[in-house]
Each structure stands twice: as structure tokens, then as C-alpha cells.
Amino acid sequence: MYDLIRSRLQTREPVLLDGALGTELVRRGVRWRKHGLLTDAPAIERLHGEYLAAGADVLRTNTFQLNPRIYLNVFRNREHMRHIGAPELEGLTPRLLRTSVQVARQARAKAGADGCAVIAGVLSPLEHCFRPDLAPSADQARGEQGALARVFAEEKVDFLLLESMNTIGEAAAALAAGRATGLPVWASFVLGPEGELLSREPLAEAVAEMERGGADAVLVNCVPPEHITQALEKLGRCCSLPIGGFAHVGRFSPPSWKFEFFPQFIETDQWPAERYLAEAKRWRERGATILGGCCGTRPAHIAALRAWLGAGTRSAEA
Amino acid sequence: MSSKGMYQPVAEKLARRETVVLDGAIGTEILRRNVTWADHQLASQPEFVRGIHEDYIRAGADVISTNSFQLCRRALYNHFRDAAHRRQIGATDLDERANRLLAESVRLAIEARERAAAGRPVAVAAAVTTLEWCFRPDLAPSAEQARDEYREILEVVKEAGADLVLLETVNSIAEARVALEVAKSLGMTCWVAFVPDERGRLFTGEEFQHAAATLEPRGVDAILLNCAPPEDITAGMAQLAPHAHVPIGAYAHIGRFDPPEWLFTDEYPPAKYRDAAARWKQMGSRILGGCCGTTPEHIAALGELR
């Protein structure tokens, strides 16, 4: 299945990702507990289906920032979690990851897109995506990201997407852990206002590290559309791999209590599909092969990109 | 009645060694009523939040606490790398949002009192938690930093008309001391509730004997234990009660923390919870209430212990 994508990347034909899951599910009223995977699987499946109908070549699993730490971090320690926490919290993450793949797979089957759309298992920073200062050591990251990657491999996702990576160290560790499963890996970085990684490490160094580590593509994501354009300018100059970007729209509105990343963006109507498309055209001009949408984007944004890009993997299959 | 005036009946009850009933959970009660708690619902569904306060007042609470658990500027800022990053991608109201919602939380509790107390004295306690996560004393900011942030928070709730401050789920003596000192410098009544562990100690390993010895000379008005299972509250009470000279109290959680929500269990129906609270009363507790997982029915049952 991934061969279809690989060949498109080789010939620099565009590959279209889907848009946001978390922010759109929250906007639709899904309660953000366990990523909705236990309580709202039908809503997730429906949204995957809408992205396929909009023309996405790639479905991403609803697993952004989903790892055992997000539960463990809110307890004093593991013993405290066992003492006052819900039963099964410890084994929960692998179960949720498996469900996320199954839900995407079901959506794809229902859409009649088996054999053309691919499923990317989403890995992301183990700590808060916007807090590079909290990033774990490379050893820890490799072990923990590896455990997540192996679940995705067992569930037979088509490739792994490292999303919103905020340090070179954790991205390199996750890339190595991902490659160890034999799956192709794409690495996408979240940038700071300076235009480098959120950790302030140079984007060019991150690219070099990803090339050395055997990534299939390097992307930038989770910054506003114009900032993606600027980053792709830089990426186009320093990256020999296929490059891409997916921007967020609107502004991040964190919850008024402390927990992990919560997918809530406001003022997203500042970026309707047409305006998003106009900016995405600049990404393509700067060499982006892979396009999609991050937080705040919706199926309409992906449909606009598809209408402009023309046929995707599905017509290739036909 | 003035703000001081509303606490006066509570102070008198405590002085007479009578039982004062505190309310039950707000956050988990919002969830139990099938609404998300992601934004405290202070701005989006104020009547709904106020309705829960009213239910606790009708259940007999002498003190109700605001829906402001973990609500502070730092909690919002923690989701960003720094100020530059916040300005780049964050909502534009984050500098003032927490204080606005804090004031709103006090206003809703006062409104609930006006609508439901029917002339009975009910004090409004501004619920203020640790600046960082309540179960993670390792994340606590420096005393100097904490002092400035507590001053900002407490000035807001005082101005909004809270009758007292309830510092709750506090995990270290150091942070309790700083917040108490700020409250006293503002002339506010201040109760401090600590979270105990299974051995009946603070999460830092500190002992309640030392907590009492540190807070009492600084004017704490009551010391309580909260946000632990009933058995741990009992363990903590055994440590605290022999050493406290100010009124003491307790409010346990029931059910299980299922982040980011709560798992409700039938382990402690109201009558059984009342029996656990009766034990705390026997040990010296004069303030009894409920933490996460408790409901107006639990608070109504506590009324039988008066």
C-alpha cells in the first residue's frame, strides 16, 4: 500500500493528507476523554470518512499526544495512579492505539478506499507538544516511542508520521524507534516564532538528522499558514527528501485547568478553505509535495486542496 | 450582609464546636451531569454551574466553594513555550482570562446564595489550588514566584466578594505557608486543605504535625484534609488531629480519577460516606464536606451529623 505513496513522492507528485481530527471532534461536541476513542468511535470514523470523501490520500490516526505519560503525569507516581486511578489506566494506551487504527480502517473500508488511501500511525512528543523544555532524554524517548511504534506496526499501519516534534533529540529517537519496526517514517516539526524548531534548534540541523536517520519525508506543522510558507522556503533549500507542510488555523485556546494538550482552537473562521488554499499554493511553489491541514482545519479545507491539486492516489489506482 | 458578616455565623459555629457542612464536588458533578469540564463552563454555561451551587445550598451546605479548581494564569501559560510563542499562536485573551473566570466563579456562587439560601447564612469560599498540578509537589514554583501569583489570585477573589479562601489539595507546607501569608496580608479568612497520602502524610513526605505548627502561628483559620480516598483521610486525620489547635475538617473523594475525567463508583453511597465522616467527626473534625465524586445527596447526608 505504501508503494503507491512512495512512487508519488519519487516523482514529486502531490500527496494530500487529511485535516484536523482533535479540534474538529471537539468542535462537533465530542468530549475529549481518551481521545474519544472509547466513547465516540462513530464520530471519529465519520470524520475520517469525510476526509476521504474530500479527497485525502492519507488518513492519520487519532492519536496525537496519546501515550502513557499523559495519564501518569497527573498522578504523584505510578503507585498513586494504582491507588486512586481508574483500573486499567496502565494498559490503556496500546488499547487506544489499536482502536484508532481499527476506526481509520473501518472508515476506509466504508468509503471503498481500500487499496488507495493509506493509514499513518501518528506519533508525537511524549510530553506537551509546545513544551520542548519537558522533552525526555533520547534513551527514554527511544524506548517509549518504540513501544508505541510497535503497536502501530502490529496493527499494520502503512507508515508512521512523527507529528509536531519539538526537539531534534526526541525526533531522532522516535525516528530510530519507528524505523526499527520496518515501517517508513515521516518527520514533521513544530516551529517557534523564530522560524526554527520550537526548541530554537535550527530546522536545517533537524533536516540533516532526519536524512541521516532514514526518514522518507520532512514536514512542518502546527504553525499558522504564512509561517509554513516561510519554513518551506528554508526546507526547500536544505532538504533532499520530499517536503511538506500542514498549518493550523485560528488560535490555540488551552483549557482553564492543567492537563495535557487539549485540541481547542478558536477564531478558525479567519481561514476559510479558499484562503487556506491560496496560502497552500505558495507551499507547492516552494517545493512541497505533501500538503494537508493541522489544528482547526476541516474537511472543506482538504476538499479545496484536492480540487486544485487534481486527482490523487485513487485515480492512480483506477 | 458584608463579606465578613457571612463568615461570622460559620466562625461562631466552629467556636461552639458545632459541625459546619462544606459542599461537595463541582468539577466531577459537572461531568456526572453529562457536561464537559474542559473550560470550567463558567463562561459557556453559567446558569448550569450556578445550579449546582444552588443544589448544594439546598442540601444544607454552610459553606460553598467556587468552581475554580486549578484556575490561574499559570495553568493557561503552561500550554506554551513562552510569551513569544503564546502571542504567535495563542488565544488573545490569555493574559486576563483566568482572572476574569475567577471573578465569575465567585459571582456565580454569590448569585446561587441569593437565589437558594432563603435567608440561611451561607459563606462563599474561593477555591484556590496549588499553582502547579495538585498531585505533583515536584513541580511547585519557588516561594518568591508563588507569592506574586497568589497575590494576584487572592486579590481577584477578594474583590469579587468571596467570604473566605479555601486553599485546597495543597501538597506542601511551603506552598501553603506562602498562600496563607498572602491571604492574611489581604485580611482574608483562610482555610487550608492538604491532600494526604496512604500513610497520612503530605505528598512531600512532610507530617501534619509540622503543617499545623507552621500554619497556626500565621493565622490559619482551619486546617482540613481533602482529595484522597476516605481511608487516607482517616489516616491523615489521625496524624493531624492530636496536633491541631484550630478547627479541623475533612472532605474525601470517592470513586476513581480517570484523567481527564472521573470514574463514579458505588463504593460510597451517601449513608456510607456519612458514616466515614462520622468517624472524622469523632476524631475531632468540625468541618465536613465532599471532594471529587460526591454529590448533593452526600452533602445532605452529612447534615445528619450536626
Coordinates of C-alpha atoms in Angstrom, one line a residue:
Chain A
M1 CA 0.0 0.0 0.0
Y2 CA 2.7 2.5 0.9
D3 CA 4.3 1.8 -2.6
L4 CA 1.5 4.0 -4.0
I5 CA 2.7 6.9 -1.9
R6 CA 6.3 6.2 -2.4
S7 CA 6.0 6.3 -6.1
R8 CA 4.2 9.6 -6.0
L9 CA 6.9 11.1 -3.7
Q10 CA 9.6 9.9 -6.0
T11 CA 8.0 11.6 -9.0
R12 CA 7.2 14.6 -6.8
E13 CA 3.5 14.3 -7.4
P14 CA 1.4 15.8 -4.6
V15 CA 0.2 13.7 -1.7
L16 CA -2.8 15.0 0.2
L17 CA -3.0 14.5 4.0
D18 CA -6.3 14.8 5.9
G19 CA -7.1 17.7 8.1
A20 CA -7.5 18.0 11.9
L21 CA -9.1 15.3 14.0
G22 CA -9.0 16.6 17.6
T23 CA -10.1 20.2 17.1
E24 CA -12.8 19.1 14.7
L25 CA -14.1 16.4 17.1
V26 CA -14.2 18.9 20.0
R27 CA -15.9 21.5 17.8
R28 CA -18.5 18.8 17.0
G29 CA -19.1 18.3 20.7
V30 CA -17.1 15.2 21.3
R31 CA -15.9 15.1 24.9
W32 CA -12.1 14.9 24.9
R33 CA -11.6 11.9 27.1
K34 CA -9.4 9.1 25.9
H35 CA -9.3 11.0 22.6
G36 CA -13.0 10.0 22.2
L37 CA -11.8 6.5 21.2
L38 CA -13.8 4.6 23.8
T39 CA -16.9 6.8 23.8
D40 CA -17.2 8.4 20.3
A41 CA -15.7 6.0 17.8
P42 CA -18.6 6.5 15.4
A43 CA -17.9 10.3 15.3
I44 CA -14.2 9.7 14.6
E45 CA -15.0 7.1 11.9
R46 CA -17.4 9.6 10.3
L47 CA -14.8 12.3 10.3
H48 CA -12.2 10.0 8.7
G49 CA -14.8 9.2 6.1
E50 CA -15.4 12.9 5.4
Y51 CA -11.7 13.4 4.8
L52 CA -11.6 10.5 2.4
A53 CA -14.6 12.0 0.6
A54 CA -12.8 15.3 0.5
G55 CA -10.0 13.6 -1.3
A56 CA -7.3 12.8 1.3
D57 CA -4.7 10.2 0.2
V58 CA -3.6 9.7 3.8
L59 CA -5.7 9.2 7.0
R60 CA -3.9 9.9 10.2
T61 CA -4.8 8.0 13.4
N62 CA -6.5 10.0 16.2
T63 CA -3.5 9.5 18.5
F64 CA -1.8 12.9 18.7
Q65 CA -0.2 13.2 22.1
L66 CA -1.6 9.9 23.2
N67 CA 0.9 8.0 25.3
P68 CA 1.1 6.5 28.8
R69 CA 2.7 9.7 30.2
I70 CA -0.4 11.8 29.7
Y71 CA -2.1 9.7 32.3
L72 CA 0.9 9.1 34.6
N73 CA 1.8 12.8 34.7
V74 CA -1.3 13.7 36.6
F75 CA -0.5 11.4 39.5
R76 CA 2.2 11.7 42.1
N77 CA 3.7 8.5 40.7
R78 CA 2.8 5.0 39.4
E79 CA 1.8 3.8 42.9
H80 CA -0.5 6.8 43.3
M81 CA -2.1 6.0 39.9
R82 CA -2.8 2.5 41.1
H83 CA -4.1 3.7 44.4
I84 CA -6.6 6.4 43.2
G85 CA -6.7 6.0 39.5
A86 CA -9.3 4.1 37.4
P87 CA -8.5 0.5 36.8
E88 CA -6.8 -0.4 33.5
L89 CA -5.1 3.0 33.1
E90 CA -1.8 1.3 32.9
G91 CA -2.6 -0.8 29.9
L92 CA -4.8 1.7 28.3
T93 CA -2.6 3.3 25.7
P94 CA -1.9 0.3 23.5
R95 CA -5.6 -0.5 23.5
L96 CA -6.4 3.1 22.4
L97 CA -3.8 3.0 19.7
R98 CA -5.2 -0.3 18.3
T99 CA -8.7 1.2 18.4
S100 CA -7.5 4.3 16.5
V101 CA -6.2 2.2 13.6
Q102 CA -9.3 0.0 13.5
V103 CA -11.5 3.1 13.4
A104 CA -9.5 4.5 10.5
R105 CA -9.5 1.1 8.7
Q106 CA -13.3 0.9 9.1
A107 CA -13.8 4.3 7.7
R108 CA -11.6 3.5 4.7
A109 CA -13.5 0.2 4.0
K110 CA -16.8 2.0 4.2
A111 CA -15.6 4.7 1.8
G112 CA -14.5 2.0 -0.6
A113 CA -11.0 3.4 -0.4
D114 CA -9.1 0.1 0.4
G115 CA -6.2 -0.1 -1.9
C116 CA -5.8 3.6 -2.4
A117 CA -5.9 5.6 0.8
V118 CA -3.2 4.8 3.3
I119 CA -3.2 5.0 7.1
A120 CA -0.4 6.8 9.0
G121 CA 0.1 5.9 12.7
V122 CA 0.7 9.3 14.4
L123 CA 3.4 9.6 17.0
S124 CA 4.1 12.9 18.7
P125 CA 6.2 14.3 21.6
L126 CA 5.8 12.3 24.8
E127 CA 5.4 15.4 26.8
H128 CA 3.4 18.5 25.8
C129 CA 4.0 19.3 22.1
F130 CA 4.5 23.0 22.9
R131 CA 6.9 22.4 25.8
P132 CA 10.3 21.3 24.4
D133 CA 11.8 22.0 27.8
L134 CA 10.0 19.0 29.1
A135 CA 11.2 16.6 26.4
P136 CA 12.5 13.2 27.8
S137 CA 16.1 12.0 27.3
A138 CA 16.9 10.3 24.0
D139 CA 17.1 6.9 25.7
Q140 CA 13.7 7.3 27.3
A141 CA 12.2 8.6 24.1
R142 CA 13.5 5.8 22.1
G143 CA 12.1 3.2 24.5
E144 CA 8.7 4.8 24.9
Q145 CA 8.2 5.8 21.3
G146 CA 9.4 2.3 20.3
A147 CA 6.6 0.7 22.3
L148 CA 4.0 2.9 20.6
A149 CA 5.5 2.3 17.2
R150 CA 5.4 -1.5 17.7
V151 CA 1.7 -1.3 18.4
F152 CA 1.1 0.6 15.2
A153 CA 3.3 -2.0 13.3
E154 CA 1.3 -4.8 14.7
E155 CA -1.9 -3.1 13.6
K156 CA -0.3 -2.8 10.1
V157 CA -0.5 0.9 9.6
D158 CA 1.1 1.9 6.3
F159 CA 3.7 4.2 7.7
L160 CA 4.5 6.3 10.8
L161 CA 4.1 10.1 11.0
L162 CA 6.0 11.9 13.7
E163 CA 4.0 15.0 14.2
S164 CA 4.7 18.3 15.9
M165 CA 8.1 17.1 17.0
N166 CA 9.7 19.9 19.0
T167 CA 13.3 18.8 19.6
I168 CA 15.9 17.1 17.3
G169 CA 16.8 14.7 20.1
E170 CA 13.3 13.2 20.5
A171 CA 12.6 13.3 16.8
A172 CA 15.8 11.3 16.1
A173 CA 14.9 8.8 18.9
A174 CA 11.4 8.4 17.6
L175 CA 12.7 8.0 14.0
A176 CA 15.1 5.3 15.0
A177 CA 12.4 3.6 17.1
G178 CA 10.0 3.8 14.1
R179 CA 12.5 2.6 11.6
A180 CA 13.2 -0.4 13.8
T181 CA 9.7 -1.6 13.2
G182 CA 10.4 -1.7 9.4
L183 CA 7.8 1.0 8.7
P184 CA 8.5 4.1 6.6
V185 CA 8.7 7.2 8.8
W186 CA 7.9 10.9 8.0
A187 CA 9.0 13.5 10.5
S188 CA 7.2 16.8 11.0
F189 CA 8.3 19.6 13.2
V190 CA 6.5 22.3 15.1
L191 CA 8.3 25.7 14.8
G192 CA 8.6 28.6 17.1
P193 CA 8.0 32.3 16.2
E194 CA 11.7 32.5 15.2
G195 CA 11.1 30.1 12.3
E196 CA 13.3 27.3 13.8
L197 CA 12.2 24.3 15.8
L198 CA 10.1 25.2 18.9
S199 CA 13.3 24.3 20.9
R200 CA 15.1 27.0 18.9
E201 CA 17.3 24.3 17.3
P202 CA 17.9 25.1 13.6
L203 CA 15.5 23.5 11.2
A204 CA 18.4 22.7 8.9
E205 CA 20.1 20.6 11.6
A206 CA 16.8 18.7 12.2
V207 CA 16.6 18.0 8.5
A208 CA 20.2 16.7 8.4
E209 CA 19.4 14.4 11.3
M210 CA 16.3 13.1 9.7
E211 CA 18.1 12.4 6.4
R212 CA 20.8 10.5 8.3
G213 CA 18.2 8.6 10.3
G214 CA 16.3 7.4 7.2
A215 CA 13.2 9.4 7.2
D216 CA 11.1 9.3 4.0
A217 CA 9.9 12.9 4.2
V218 CA 10.3 16.0 6.3
L219 CA 7.4 18.3 7.1
V220 CA 6.5 21.3 9.2
N221 CA 3.2 21.6 11.0
C222 CA 1.2 23.3 13.8
V223 CA 2.1 26.9 13.0
P224 CA 0.0 29.4 11.1
P225 CA -0.2 29.1 7.3
E226 CA 2.1 32.0 6.5
H227 CA 4.7 30.6 8.8
I228 CA 4.5 27.2 7.0
T229 CA 5.3 29.2 3.8
Q230 CA 8.4 30.7 5.4
A231 CA 9.5 27.4 6.7
L232 CA 9.1 25.6 3.4
E233 CA 11.3 28.3 1.8
K234 CA 14.0 27.2 4.2
L235 CA 13.2 23.5 3.9
G236 CA 13.3 23.6 0.1
R237 CA 16.9 24.8 0.3
C238 CA 18.3 22.3 2.8
C239 CA 16.3 19.1 2.4
S240 CA 16.9 16.4 -0.2
L241 CA 13.9 14.4 0.9
P242 CA 10.3 15.1 -0.2
I243 CA 9.0 18.0 1.9
G244 CA 5.5 19.1 3.0
G245 CA 3.5 21.2 5.4
F246 CA 0.2 21.3 7.2
A247 CA -0.8 24.5 9.0
H248 CA -3.1 25.2 11.9
V249 CA -5.8 27.9 11.6
G250 CA -7.2 30.1 14.3
R251 CA -5.7 30.4 17.8
F252 CA -4.9 27.8 20.4
S253 CA -7.3 28.1 23.4
P254 CA -5.9 25.9 26.2
P255 CA -8.3 24.6 28.9
S256 CA -8.7 26.6 32.1
W257 CA -7.2 23.8 34.2
K258 CA -4.0 21.9 33.8
F259 CA -3.8 18.8 31.7
E260 CA -2.1 17.8 28.6
F261 CA -2.6 19.2 25.1
F262 CA -6.2 19.9 24.5
P263 CA -7.3 20.3 20.9
Q264 CA -9.3 23.6 21.1
F265 CA -8.7 26.3 18.5
I266 CA -10.8 29.4 18.2
E267 CA -11.3 32.1 15.5
T268 CA -10.7 29.4 12.9
D269 CA -13.1 31.2 10.6
Q270 CA -10.3 33.6 9.8
W271 CA -9.0 30.9 7.5
P272 CA -11.8 29.6 5.3
A273 CA -10.9 27.0 2.7
E274 CA -10.3 29.4 -0.1
R275 CA -7.8 31.5 1.9
Y276 CA -6.1 28.3 3.1
L277 CA -5.8 27.1 -0.5
A278 CA -4.3 30.4 -1.6
E279 CA -1.5 30.1 1.0
A280 CA -1.0 26.3 0.3
K281 CA -0.4 27.2 -3.4
R282 CA 2.7 29.1 -2.1
W283 CA 3.8 25.9 -0.3
R284 CA 3.6 24.0 -3.5
E285 CA 5.6 26.7 -5.3
R286 CA 8.3 26.3 -2.7
G287 CA 8.6 22.6 -3.4
A288 CA 6.1 21.0 -1.0
T289 CA 4.9 17.6 -2.2
I290 CA 2.9 16.7 0.9
L291 CA 0.0 19.0 1.9
G292 CA -2.7 18.8 4.5
G293 CA -4.3 20.5 7.5
C294 CA -3.4 20.7 11.2
C295 CA -5.5 22.0 14.1
G296 CA -8.6 24.0 13.2
T297 CA -8.8 22.7 9.6
R298 CA -11.9 20.8 8.4
P299 CA -12.9 18.6 5.5
A300 CA -13.7 21.7 3.4
H301 CA -10.0 22.7 3.5
I302 CA -8.9 19.3 2.3
A303 CA -11.6 19.4 -0.4
A304 CA -10.3 22.8 -1.6
L305 CA -6.8 21.4 -1.8
R306 CA -8.0 18.4 -3.7
A307 CA -9.9 20.4 -6.2
W308 CA -6.8 22.4 -7.0
L309 CA -4.3 19.5 -7.0
G310 CA -6.4 17.3 -9.2
A311 CA -6.5 13.5 -9.0
G312 CA -4.8 11.7 -6.1
T313 CA -4.0 8.1 -5.3
R314 CA -7.4 7.0 -6.1
S315 CA -7.3 7.8 -9.8
A316 CA -3.8 6.3 -9.9
E317 CA -5.4 3.1 -8.7
A318 CA -8.2 3.3 -11.2
Chain B
M1 CA -24.6 41.3 54.8
S2 CA -21.0 42.2 54.3
S3 CA -18.4 39.6 53.3
K4 CA -17.0 39.3 56.8
G5 CA -20.6 39.1 58.1
M6 CA -21.2 35.9 56.0
Y7 CA -18.3 34.1 57.6
Q8 CA -19.3 35.2 61.1
P9 CA -22.0 32.5 61.6
V10 CA -19.5 29.8 60.4
A11 CA -16.9 31.1 62.8
E12 CA -19.4 31.1 65.6
K13 CA -20.5 27.5 64.9
L14 CA -16.9 26.4 64.9
A15 CA -16.2 28.2 68.2
R16 CA -19.2 26.4 69.7
R17 CA -17.7 23.1 68.4
E18 CA -20.7 22.6 66.1
T19 CA -20.4 20.8 62.7
V20 CA -20.0 23.0 59.7
V21 CA -21.1 21.4 56.4
L22 CA -19.0 22.2 53.4
D23 CA -20.3 21.5 49.9
G24 CA -19.4 18.6 47.6
A25 CA -17.7 18.3 44.3
I26 CA -18.2 20.8 41.5
G27 CA -16.0 19.6 38.7
T28 CA -17.0 16.0 38.8
E29 CA -20.6 16.9 39.4
I30 CA -20.5 18.8 36.1
L31 CA -19.2 15.6 34.5
R32 CA -21.8 13.5 36.2
R33 CA -24.5 15.7 34.8
N34 CA -23.0 14.9 31.4
V35 CA -21.3 18.1 30.5
T36 CA -17.6 18.5 29.7
W37 CA -15.5 20.4 32.2
A38 CA -12.8 21.5 29.8
D39 CA -13.3 25.2 30.3
H40 CA -15.0 25.0 33.8
Q41 CA -18.2 26.1 31.9
L42 CA -18.0 29.4 33.7
A43 CA -18.4 31.5 30.6
S44 CA -20.3 29.0 28.4
Q45 CA -22.9 27.7 30.9
P46 CA -23.0 29.9 33.9
E47 CA -26.6 29.0 34.9
F48 CA -25.6 25.3 35.0
V49 CA -22.7 25.9 37.3
R50 CA -24.8 28.2 39.5
G51 CA -27.5 25.4 39.6
I52 CA -25.0 23.0 41.1
H53 CA -24.1 25.6 43.8
E54 CA -27.9 26.0 44.5
D55 CA -28.3 22.3 44.9
Y56 CA -25.5 22.2 47.5
I57 CA -27.1 25.1 49.4
R58 CA -30.4 23.3 49.4
A59 CA -28.6 20.1 50.5
G60 CA -27.6 22.1 53.6
A61 CA -24.1 23.3 52.9
D62 CA -23.0 26.2 55.3
V63 CA -20.0 26.9 53.0
I64 CA -20.0 26.6 49.2
S65 CA -16.8 26.7 47.2
T66 CA -16.3 28.2 43.8
N67 CA -15.8 26.3 40.6
S68 CA -12.2 27.4 40.2
F69 CA -10.1 24.3 40.8
Q70 CA -6.6 24.9 39.2
L71 CA -7.8 28.1 37.5
C72 CA -5.0 30.5 37.2
R73 CA -2.9 32.3 34.7
R74 CA 0.0 29.9 35.0
A75 CA -2.3 26.9 34.1
L76 CA -3.0 28.6 30.7
Y77 CA 0.5 29.8 30.2
N78 CA 1.9 26.3 30.8
H79 CA 0.5 25.2 27.4
F80 CA 3.0 27.4 25.6
R81 CA 6.8 27.5 25.3
D82 CA 6.9 31.2 26.4
A83 CA 5.3 34.6 25.9
A84 CA 6.5 34.9 22.3
H85 CA 5.0 31.5 21.4
R86 CA 1.8 32.4 23.2
R87 CA 1.5 35.6 21.2
Q88 CA 2.2 33.7 17.9
I89 CA -0.5 31.0 18.2
G90 CA -2.5 31.6 21.4
A91 CA -5.9 33.0 22.1
T92 CA -5.6 36.7 22.6
D93 CA -7.3 36.9 26.0
L94 CA -4.9 34.6 27.9
D95 CA -3.4 37.4 30.0
E96 CA -6.7 38.2 31.6
R97 CA -8.9 35.1 31.0
A98 CA -8.1 33.3 34.3
N99 CA -8.8 36.4 36.5
R100 CA -12.0 37.1 34.6
L101 CA -13.2 33.5 35.1
L102 CA -12.1 33.5 38.8
A103 CA -14.2 36.6 39.4
E104 CA -17.0 35.0 37.5
S105 CA -16.8 31.8 39.7
V106 CA -17.2 33.9 42.8
R107 CA -20.1 35.9 41.3
L108 CA -21.9 32.7 40.4
A109 CA -21.6 31.3 43.9
I110 CA -22.9 34.6 45.4
E111 CA -25.8 34.5 43.0
A112 CA -26.6 31.0 44.0
R113 CA -26.7 32.0 47.6
E114 CA -29.1 34.9 46.8
R115 CA -31.4 32.5 44.9
A116 CA -31.3 29.4 47.2
A117 CA -30.2 30.2 50.7
A118 CA -33.6 31.6 51.8
G119 CA -32.0 33.7 54.5
R120 CA -29.9 31.0 55.9
P121 CA -26.2 32.1 56.3
V122 CA -24.0 30.5 53.6
A123 CA -20.4 31.6 53.2
V124 CA -18.7 31.6 49.8
A125 CA -15.2 30.1 49.8
A126 CA -13.0 30.9 46.9
A127 CA -11.4 27.5 46.0
V128 CA -7.7 28.0 45.2
T129 CA -5.4 25.1 44.4
T130 CA -1.7 24.7 44.0
L131 CA -0.3 26.8 41.2
E132 CA 1.1 23.7 39.5
W133 CA -0.6 20.3 39.5
C134 CA -2.1 19.3 42.8
F135 CA -0.6 15.8 42.9
R136 CA 2.9 16.9 41.8
P137 CA 4.7 18.8 44.6
D138 CA 7.9 18.3 42.5
L139 CA 6.6 20.9 40.0
A140 CA 5.9 23.7 42.6
P141 CA 7.3 27.1 41.7
S142 CA 9.7 29.0 44.0
A143 CA 8.2 30.7 47.1
E144 CA 9.0 34.1 45.6
Q145 CA 7.2 33.3 42.3
A146 CA 4.3 31.7 44.2
R147 CA 3.8 34.7 46.4
D148 CA 3.3 37.1 43.4
E149 CA 0.9 34.7 41.7
Y150 CA -1.2 34.0 44.9
R151 CA -1.4 37.7 45.5
E152 CA -2.9 38.2 42.0
I153 CA -5.4 35.4 42.5
L154 CA -6.4 36.3 46.0
E155 CA -6.9 40.0 45.2
V156 CA -9.3 39.0 42.4
V157 CA -11.4 36.7 44.6
K158 CA -11.4 39.2 47.5
E159 CA -12.5 42.0 45.1
A160 CA -15.2 39.6 43.7
G161 CA -16.6 39.2 47.2
A162 CA -15.5 35.8 48.5
D163 CA -16.1 35.4 52.2
L164 CA -13.0 33.2 52.7
V165 CA -10.3 31.5 50.8
L166 CA -10.2 27.7 50.7
L167 CA -6.7 26.6 49.7
E168 CA -7.3 23.0 48.7
T169 CA -5.5 19.9 47.6
V170 CA -2.3 21.6 48.8
N171 CA 0.7 19.3 48.6
S172 CA 3.5 21.0 50.5
I173 CA 3.8 23.1 53.7
A174 CA 5.9 25.6 51.8
E175 CA 3.2 26.5 49.3
A176 CA 0.5 26.5 52.0
R177 CA 2.6 28.9 54.0
V178 CA 3.1 31.4 51.1
A179 CA -0.5 31.4 50.1
L180 CA -1.7 31.7 53.7
E181 CA 0.7 34.7 54.3
V182 CA -0.7 36.4 51.2
A183 CA -4.3 35.8 52.3
K184 CA -3.6 37.2 55.8
S185 CA -1.8 40.2 54.3
L186 CA -5.1 40.9 52.5
G187 CA -7.1 40.4 55.6
M188 CA -8.9 37.3 54.4
T189 CA -10.2 34.3 56.3
C190 CA -8.2 31.3 55.1
W191 CA -8.8 27.6 55.4
V192 CA -6.0 25.3 54.2
A193 CA -6.8 21.8 53.0
F194 CA -4.0 19.3 52.4
V195 CA -4.0 16.1 50.3
P196 CA -2.8 13.2 52.5
D197 CA -1.2 10.0 51.2
E198 CA -1.9 6.4 52.4
R199 CA 0.4 6.8 55.4
G200 CA -1.4 10.0 56.5
R201 CA 1.4 12.4 55.4
L202 CA 1.7 15.1 52.8
F203 CA 2.8 14.2 49.3
T204 CA 6.2 15.7 50.1
G205 CA 6.6 13.2 53.0
E206 CA 6.1 16.1 55.5
E207 CA 4.0 15.5 58.6
F208 CA 0.8 17.2 59.5
Q209 CA 2.2 18.0 62.9
H210 CA 4.6 20.3 61.2
A211 CA 2.0 21.7 58.9
A212 CA -0.1 22.7 61.9
A213 CA 2.9 24.1 63.7
T214 CA 3.8 26.2 60.6
L215 CA 0.3 27.5 59.7
E216 CA -1.2 28.1 63.2
P217 CA 1.2 30.9 64.2
R218 CA 0.5 32.6 60.8
G219 CA -3.2 32.8 61.5
V220 CA -4.8 29.9 59.6
D221 CA -8.5 29.7 60.4
A222 CA -8.9 26.0 59.8
I223 CA -6.8 23.0 58.6
L224 CA -8.5 20.3 56.5
L225 CA -7.7 17.2 54.5
N226 CA -9.1 16.6 51.1
C227 CA -8.9 14.8 47.7
A228 CA -7.9 11.4 48.9
P229 CA -9.9 8.2 49.5
P230 CA -11.8 8.1 52.8
E231 CA -9.3 5.7 54.4
D232 CA -6.4 8.0 53.6
I233 CA -8.3 11.0 55.0
T234 CA -8.8 8.9 58.2
A235 CA -5.0 8.1 58.2
G236 CA -4.2 11.8 57.8
M237 CA -6.7 12.8 60.5
A238 CA -5.0 10.5 63.0
Q239 CA -1.8 12.5 62.4
L240 CA -3.4 16.0 62.3
A241 CA -6.0 15.9 65.0
P242 CA -3.7 15.4 68.0
H243 CA -1.6 18.4 67.0
A244 CA -4.1 21.0 65.7
H245 CA -5.3 23.9 67.8
V246 CA -7.5 25.4 65.2
P247 CA -10.7 23.9 63.8
I248 CA -10.0 20.9 61.5
G249 CA -12.1 19.3 58.8
A250 CA -12.2 16.7 56.0
Y251 CA -13.6 16.1 52.6
A252 CA -12.7 12.9 50.8
H253 CA -13.0 11.9 47.2
I254 CA -15.0 8.8 46.2
G255 CA -14.7 6.9 43.0
R256 CA -11.5 6.9 40.9
F257 CA -9.5 9.6 39.0
D258 CA -9.9 8.7 35.3
P259 CA -8.0 11.5 33.7
P260 CA -9.1 13.9 32.4
E261 CA -12.4 12.9 34.0
W262 CA -13.7 10.9 36.9
L263 CA -14.9 7.3 37.3
F264 CA -18.0 7.2 39.5
T265 CA -18.3 4.0 41.6
D266 CA -21.0 2.9 44.1
E267 CA -18.4 2.2 46.8
Y268 CA -19.6 5.1 48.9
P269 CA -23.3 5.8 48.7
P270 CA -24.4 8.8 50.8
A271 CA -25.1 6.8 54.0
K272 CA -21.8 5.0 53.9
Y273 CA -20.0 8.3 53.2
R274 CA -21.8 9.9 56.2
D275 CA -20.5 7.0 58.4
A276 CA -16.9 7.7 57.2
A277 CA -17.4 11.4 58.0
A278 CA -18.8 10.5 61.4
R279 CA -15.5 8.8 62.2
W280 CA -13.7 12.0 61.2
K281 CA -16.0 13.9 63.5
Q282 CA -15.2 11.6 66.3
M283 CA -11.5 12.3 65.7
G284 CA -12.1 16.0 66.1
S285 CA -13.3 17.3 62.6
R286 CA -15.7 20.1 62.8
I287 CA -15.9 20.8 59.1
L288 CA -17.2 18.0 56.9
G289 CA -17.8 18.0 53.2
G290 CA -17.1 16.1 50.0
C291 CA -14.4 16.2 47.3
C292 CA -14.4 14.7 43.8
G293 CA -17.2 12.2 43.1
T294 CA -19.5 13.4 45.9
T295 CA -23.0 14.8 45.1
P296 CA -25.6 16.9 46.8
E297 CA -27.1 13.7 48.2
H298 CA -23.8 13.1 50.0
I299 CA -23.9 16.6 51.5
A300 CA -27.5 16.2 52.5
A301 CA -26.5 13.0 54.4
L302 CA -23.7 14.9 56.2
G303 CA -26.4 17.2 57.7
E304 CA -27.4 14.2 59.9
L305 CA -24.1 14.7 61.8
R306 CA -24.9 18.2 63.0

